[in-house]
Amino acid sequence: MSSERIHARYVSEHIGEQVTLKGWAQTIRDQGKIAFVVLRDVTDTVQLVITKNDDTDVLETVQNLSTESVIEVTGTAQSSDQAPGGREVKMDSLTVLSAAADLPIPVVEKEGETPHISKRLDYRWVDLRKEETRTIFEVWTEMERAFEEFCRREGFIDEKAYLSQSPQFYKQMAMAAGFENVFEVGAVFRAEKSFTPRHATEFTGFDVEMSFIEGLHDLISWEERMLVYVLEQIQETYGERIKELYGTEIVVPEIPFPRISMNEAKAILAERDIPSKSPVDVSPEEERALGEYAQEEYGHEFVFLTEYSTQVRPFYHMRSENNVTKSADLLYRGLEITTLAQREHRPEVLKQQAQEKGIDPQSVDYYIDFFRYGCPPHGGMGIGPSRIIKQMLGLESIREATYLFRGPKRMSP
Ligand code: ATP
């Protein structure tokens, strides 16, 4: 006889009652006279128990059960001091809904036996069953919710994604349209080699564009406030679980975040004997060293790197004197997570800057057109949520923070 299905998390609310559970047989322990199954569903795990004296064929079914089979169980919820969480279900019936073949990768890993990430991605749907992996996406969902809520609360308009490699030009079009402030959560495509821990060929971007800014500092302070809000929300809901599963603390940052100009950064890096390939840009190693510097000097996990040279910035970034752009990168725990810039909105200047960069102004004329009929001064940023999650949880690569990672060598699953 089956009762209404409940989820594992709520078993303790039904002590003494008959309950039905559906989920995966995560572990099976058969001790002859007594057998245990740990059932996992989307909410939690719960121990199921059956003894030899019980007058059912359940014990036999358990003895033939394979790990990760999908099962439906009916039984009595009872308190138990020995069971994890202080409750278990004594089984009356067990039905196998889908038997699992031998697993290509484990769901419950033995210490130090985590398979290589490429093998894990080959079997992503099994890998995603692990609590740690699932937690990544719960935290992501919370981050996205908090980001959107913050934007909406401040009156930003949700821009729809268009078929484009990057929302950059079209979010600027919204400035010319008078939307004032827009945000977008959308897919971004890049022809990157993507063999690094921080690049994918397809990734989710958080994009923001704001009108009537007075300078880069408006963008910086907006992002500071946004990140404080997002991290507060994540800490509140997931702080404990993240600490338990990833051994890392969610720190809500203090405002203002430290800011370092490129020239200052180069001097700091030289003092620390960090090799530099370019005087106008920073390598991943230099980013890490600057993250350490910010931590030591300011006790801060974030640092804005400002005053990027025009050499390494696109033609549409607004310039100040000395070939410096009004742009910045934000590093989180030593990794770039955002590029921010005030945009050049004067058509003549844009045309000239395009030419200087060797771009045929004709080919970007459709874009320059956005600024010909009155467009407020504006700027914005592109944020990489997979990088934020990687840094927040201390993951090795954004591959783990991406539901389906896409790179030059990975088209499926
Ligand atoms: P990098 O210098 O690390 O390659 P980028 O300067 O090309 O990054 P932008 O073009 O400024 O990055 O994009 C804005 C943000 O989007 C970055 O700060 C990053 O968080 C994210 N991002 C950029 N490229 C990728 C990628 N290939 N995969 C995942 N996230 C990315």
CSV table of N, CA and C in Angstrom, one decimal, residues 23-28 40 61-72 94-107 123 125-126 129:
chain,number,residue,atom,x,y,z
A,23,GLY,N,13.6,7.9,-4.8
A,23,GLY,CA,14.9,8.5,-5.0
A,23,GLY,C,15.9,7.5,-5.4
A,24,TRP,N,17.2,7.8,-5.2
A,24,TRP,CA,18.3,7.0,-5.6
A,24,TRP,C,18.8,6.2,-4.4
A,25,ALA,N,19.2,4.9,-4.7
A,25,ALA,CA,19.8,4.1,-3.6
A,25,ALA,C,21.3,4.4,-3.6
A,26,GLN,N,21.6,5.4,-2.8
A,26,GLN,CA,23.0,6.0,-2.8
A,26,GLN,C,24.0,5.0,-2.2
A,27,THR,N,23.7,4.4,-1.1
A,27,THR,CA,24.5,3.3,-0.5
A,27,THR,C,23.7,2.2,-0.1
A,28,ILE,N,24.2,1.0,-0.2
A,28,ILE,CA,23.5,-0.2,0.2
A,28,ILE,C,24.4,-1.0,1.1
A,40,ARG,N,18.5,8.9,-1.5
A,40,ARG,CA,18.8,10.3,-1.7
A,40,ARG,C,17.7,10.9,-2.7
A,61,THR,N,15.1,-8.1,-2.2
A,61,THR,CA,15.3,-7.0,-3.2
A,61,THR,C,16.5,-6.2,-2.9
A,62,VAL,N,16.7,-5.9,-1.7
A,62,VAL,CA,17.9,-5.1,-1.3
A,62,VAL,C,19.2,-5.8,-1.7
A,63,GLN,N,19.2,-7.1,-1.4
A,63,GLN,CA,20.4,-7.9,-1.7
A,63,GLN,C,20.7,-7.9,-3.2
A,64,ASN,N,19.7,-7.7,-4.0
A,64,ASN,CA,19.9,-7.7,-5.5
A,64,ASN,C,20.0,-6.3,-6.1
A,65,LEU,N,19.9,-5.3,-5.2
A,65,LEU,CA,19.9,-3.9,-5.6
A,65,LEU,C,21.2,-3.4,-6.0
A,66,SER,N,21.3,-2.6,-7.1
A,66,SER,CA,22.6,-2.0,-7.4
A,66,SER,C,22.6,-0.5,-7.0
A,67,THR,N,23.8,0.0,-6.6
A,67,THR,CA,23.9,1.3,-6.2
A,67,THR,C,23.4,2.3,-7.3
A,68,GLU,N,22.7,3.3,-6.8
A,68,GLU,CA,22.2,4.4,-7.7
A,68,GLU,C,21.0,4.0,-8.5
A,69,SER,N,20.4,2.8,-8.2
A,69,SER,CA,19.1,2.5,-8.8
A,69,SER,C,18.1,3.4,-8.3
A,70,VAL,N,17.1,3.7,-9.1
A,70,VAL,CA,16.0,4.5,-8.6
A,70,VAL,C,14.9,3.7,-8.0
A,71,ILE,N,14.5,4.0,-6.8
A,71,ILE,CA,13.6,3.1,-6.1
A,71,ILE,C,12.4,3.9,-5.5
A,72,GLU,N,11.4,3.2,-5.2
A,72,GLU,CA,10.2,3.7,-4.5
A,72,GLU,C,10.0,2.9,-3.3
A,94,LEU,N,9.5,-2.3,-1.4
A,94,LEU,CA,10.5,-1.6,-2.2
A,94,LEU,C,10.4,-1.9,-3.6
A,95,THR,N,10.2,-1.0,-4.5
A,95,THR,CA,10.1,-1.2,-5.9
A,95,THR,C,11.2,-0.6,-6.6
A,96,VAL,N,11.9,-1.3,-7.5
A,96,VAL,CA,12.9,-0.7,-8.3
A,96,VAL,C,12.3,-0.1,-9.6
A,97,LEU,N,12.4,1.2,-9.7
A,97,LEU,CA,11.8,1.9,-10.8
A,97,LEU,C,12.8,1.9,-12.0
A,98,SER,N,14.1,1.9,-11.7
A,98,SER,CA,15.1,1.9,-12.8
A,98,SER,C,16.4,1.4,-12.2
A,99,ALA,N,16.8,0.2,-12.7
A,99,ALA,CA,18.0,-0.4,-12.1
A,99,ALA,C,19.3,0.3,-12.7
A,100,ALA,N,20.3,0.6,-11.9
A,100,ALA,CA,21.5,1.2,-12.4
A,100,ALA,C,22.5,0.1,-12.8
A,101,ALA,N,23.2,0.4,-13.9
A,101,ALA,CA,24.3,-0.5,-14.3
A,101,ALA,C,25.5,0.0,-13.4
A,102,ASP,N,26.6,-0.8,-13.6
A,102,ASP,CA,27.9,-0.4,-12.8
A,102,ASP,C,28.2,1.1,-13.1
A,103,LEU,N,28.5,1.8,-12.1
A,103,LEU,CA,28.7,3.3,-12.2
A,103,LEU,C,30.1,3.6,-12.9
A,104,PRO,N,30.1,4.5,-13.8
A,104,PRO,CA,31.3,4.9,-14.4
A,104,PRO,C,32.2,5.8,-13.5
A,105,ILE,N,31.5,6.5,-12.7
A,105,ILE,CA,32.2,7.4,-11.7
A,105,ILE,C,31.3,7.3,-10.4
A,106,PRO,N,32.0,7.3,-9.2
A,106,PRO,CA,31.2,7.2,-8.0
A,106,PRO,C,30.4,8.4,-7.7
A,107,VAL,N,29.3,8.2,-7.0
A,107,VAL,CA,28.5,9.4,-6.5
A,107,VAL,C,29.0,9.6,-5.0
A,123,TYR,N,30.4,12.1,-17.8
A,123,TYR,CA,29.2,11.5,-17.1
A,123,TYR,C,28.6,12.6,-16.2
A,125,TRP,N,25.8,13.9,-15.8
A,125,TRP,CA,24.5,13.6,-15.1
A,125,TRP,C,24.7,12.8,-13.9
A,126,VAL,N,25.8,12.0,-13.8
A,126,VAL,CA,26.0,11.2,-12.6
A,126,VAL,C,26.8,12.1,-11.6
A,129,ARG,N,24.9,14.4,-9.3
A,129,ARG,CA,24.1,13.8,-8.2
A,129,ARG,C,24.8,14.1,-6.9
